[in-house]
Amino acid sequence: VLAGIILIAFFMRMEYQSQTPLLNFKVFRYKPFAMTILVTCTMQMTFTIMPLLMAVYLQTIQGHTPLEAGLILCLPAMCMVAANYISRLLIKSFTNKTLIIGGLLIAVCGNFAMSRVGVSTGVFWIIFFMGLRYFGIGLVNMPLTDYGMSIIPIRLSGHASSMLSWCRQLSSVIWLSMLTALLSFLMAYHYTANGNVGAGVEGSAAYNFAQMQAVNDVFFTLVLALLLTVFLAMFIKNQKPCRDCEPTE
């Protein structure tokens, strides 16, 4: 981890000083774009761990087959697609900030509901809660990207797009590592805290219950992350696109 941090810092310094950078870090001088990166990286926490969480919950705990689990998650994914389209219509009547905060609050409700599900929660409620979560995230994506990219001059738009993709990938790797470790730790903690001894036997009632508690805790962690994202989104300012302006101080 330390070596990775040092190498990233060295890479950023080298690219910042280069005349022909692979990644132009000077785009961070534009405050709206920097805020977009910050909100995006925080929001990525809720994306990276989701496939693992739902695999543990639907397949290991509830006993669904991979095909059934995929079909269950198909409808929430369609909700995100629908929300992306709806956000394009709403942007004509609402500001970017309103859509971003509104979508994040909807996602908070869906994540909080998922942090309270149990071993025997019905498929309908899982689809509904996950659909609520994905719908909220879908409302955020387009307005957030539009807010950050609209202030970038045309000559730097390619660099800004590359930087946004790079930051998403970097934050995804970091969050996935941290949340996977957290999930593993919470499973072991709850299994021991429930009075069990020895190694857990996958498929046993005690182990499934500990896994359920761990999954709920991670979902609640995602709720806190989204609330932090809402707080960051409060600093978003509504402004007109400026393709030829210099960064504000």
PDB file of N, CA and C in Angstrom, residues 11 23 80-81 89 146 152-153 161 163 173 175 183 194 204 207 209 222 231:
ATOM      1  N   PHE A  11       3.932   9.546  -9.954  1.00  0.00           N
ATOM      2  CA  PHE A  11       3.294   9.614 -11.272  1.00  0.00           C
ATOM      3  C   PHE A  11       2.557  10.946 -11.450  1.00  0.00           C
ATOM      4  N   LEU A  23      -1.981  11.929 -18.455  1.00  0.00           N
ATOM      5  CA  LEU A  23      -3.108  12.433 -17.693  1.00  0.00           C
ATOM      6  C   LEU A  23      -2.771  13.862 -17.273  1.00  0.00           C
ATOM      7  N   MET A  80     -31.932   1.570 -13.283  1.00  0.00           N
ATOM      8  CA  MET A  80     -30.857   2.538 -13.501  1.00  0.00           C
ATOM      9  C   MET A  80     -30.892   3.078 -14.931  1.00  0.00           C
ATOM     10  N   VAL A  81     -31.126   2.189 -15.883  1.00  0.00           N
ATOM     11  CA  VAL A  81     -31.216   2.620 -17.286  1.00  0.00           C
ATOM     12  C   VAL A  81     -32.371   3.610 -17.450  1.00  0.00           C
ATOM     13  N   LEU A  89     -34.544  14.156 -19.148  1.00  0.00           N
ATOM     14  CA  LEU A  89     -35.764  14.946 -19.283  1.00  0.00           C
ATOM     15  C   LEU A  89     -35.893  15.960 -18.147  1.00  0.00           C
ATOM     16  N   ASP A 146     -22.260  16.031 -16.311  1.00  0.00           N
ATOM     17  CA  ASP A 146     -22.521  17.267 -17.047  1.00  0.00           C
ATOM     18  C   ASP A 146     -22.015  18.472 -16.268  1.00  0.00           C
ATOM     19  N   ILE A 152     -15.166  22.621 -18.398  1.00  0.00           N
ATOM     20  CA  ILE A 152     -13.854  22.341 -18.967  1.00  0.00           C
ATOM     21  C   ILE A 152     -13.766  22.916 -20.380  1.00  0.00           C
ATOM     22  N   PRO A 153     -12.711  23.690 -20.707  1.00  0.00           N
ATOM     23  CA  PRO A 153     -12.542  24.184 -22.083  1.00  0.00           C
ATOM     24  C   PRO A 153     -12.436  23.025 -23.068  1.00  0.00           C
ATOM     25  N   SER A 161     -12.007  13.891 -19.576  1.00  0.00           N
ATOM     26  CA  SER A 161     -12.693  12.609 -19.697  1.00  0.00           C
ATOM     27  C   SER A 161     -11.788  11.456 -19.267  1.00  0.00           C
ATOM     28  N   MET A 163      -9.234  11.689 -17.209  1.00  0.00           N
ATOM     29  CA  MET A 163      -9.010  11.808 -15.772  1.00  0.00           C
ATOM     30  C   MET A 163     -10.193  11.252 -14.986  1.00  0.00           C
ATOM     31  N   VAL A 173     -10.770   0.201  -7.262  1.00  0.00           N
ATOM     32  CA  VAL A 173      -9.810  -0.778  -6.742  1.00  0.00           C
ATOM     33  C   VAL A 173      -9.602  -0.596  -5.249  1.00  0.00           C
ATOM     34  N   TRP A 175     -11.604   0.970  -2.971  1.00  0.00           N
ATOM     35  CA  TRP A 175     -12.806   0.661  -2.184  1.00  0.00           C
ATOM     36  C   TRP A 175     -13.089  -0.834  -2.150  1.00  0.00           C
ATOM     37  N   LEU A 183     -15.830  -6.774   5.059  1.00  0.00           N
ATOM     38  CA  LEU A 183     -16.846  -7.827   5.059  1.00  0.00           C
ATOM     39  C   LEU A 183     -16.306  -9.102   5.698  1.00  0.00           C
ATOM     40  N   ASN A 194     -21.650 -14.170  18.367  1.00  0.00           N
ATOM     41  CA  ASN A 194     -22.898 -14.922  18.573  1.00  0.00           C
ATOM     42  C   ASN A 194     -22.702 -16.165  19.431  1.00  0.00           C
ATOM     43  N   SER A 204     -24.161 -23.560   7.269  1.00  0.00           N
ATOM     44  CA  SER A 204     -24.808 -23.781   8.558  1.00  0.00           C
ATOM     45  C   SER A 204     -25.616 -22.546   8.939  1.00  0.00           C
ATOM     46  N   TYR A 207     -23.501 -19.796  10.625  1.00  0.00           N
ATOM     47  CA  TYR A 207     -22.623 -19.086   9.699  1.00  0.00           C
ATOM     48  C   TYR A 207     -23.429 -18.154   8.803  1.00  0.00           C
ATOM     49  N   PHE A 209     -26.242 -16.732   9.531  1.00  0.00           N
ATOM     50  CA  PHE A 209     -26.712 -15.602  10.321  1.00  0.00           C
ATOM     51  C   PHE A 209     -25.599 -14.566  10.505  1.00  0.00           C
ATOM     52  N   LEU A 222     -22.307   1.729   3.491  1.00  0.00           N
ATOM     53  CA  LEU A 222     -22.582   2.395   2.217  1.00  0.00           C
ATOM     54  C   LEU A 222     -23.570   3.539   2.403  1.00  0.00           C
ATOM     55  N   PHE A 231     -23.455  15.404   1.509  1.00  0.00           N
ATOM     56  CA  PHE A 231     -22.812  16.564   2.122  1.00  0.00           C
ATOM     57  C   PHE A 231     -21.886  17.261   1.124  1.00  0.00           C
TER      58      PHE A 231
END
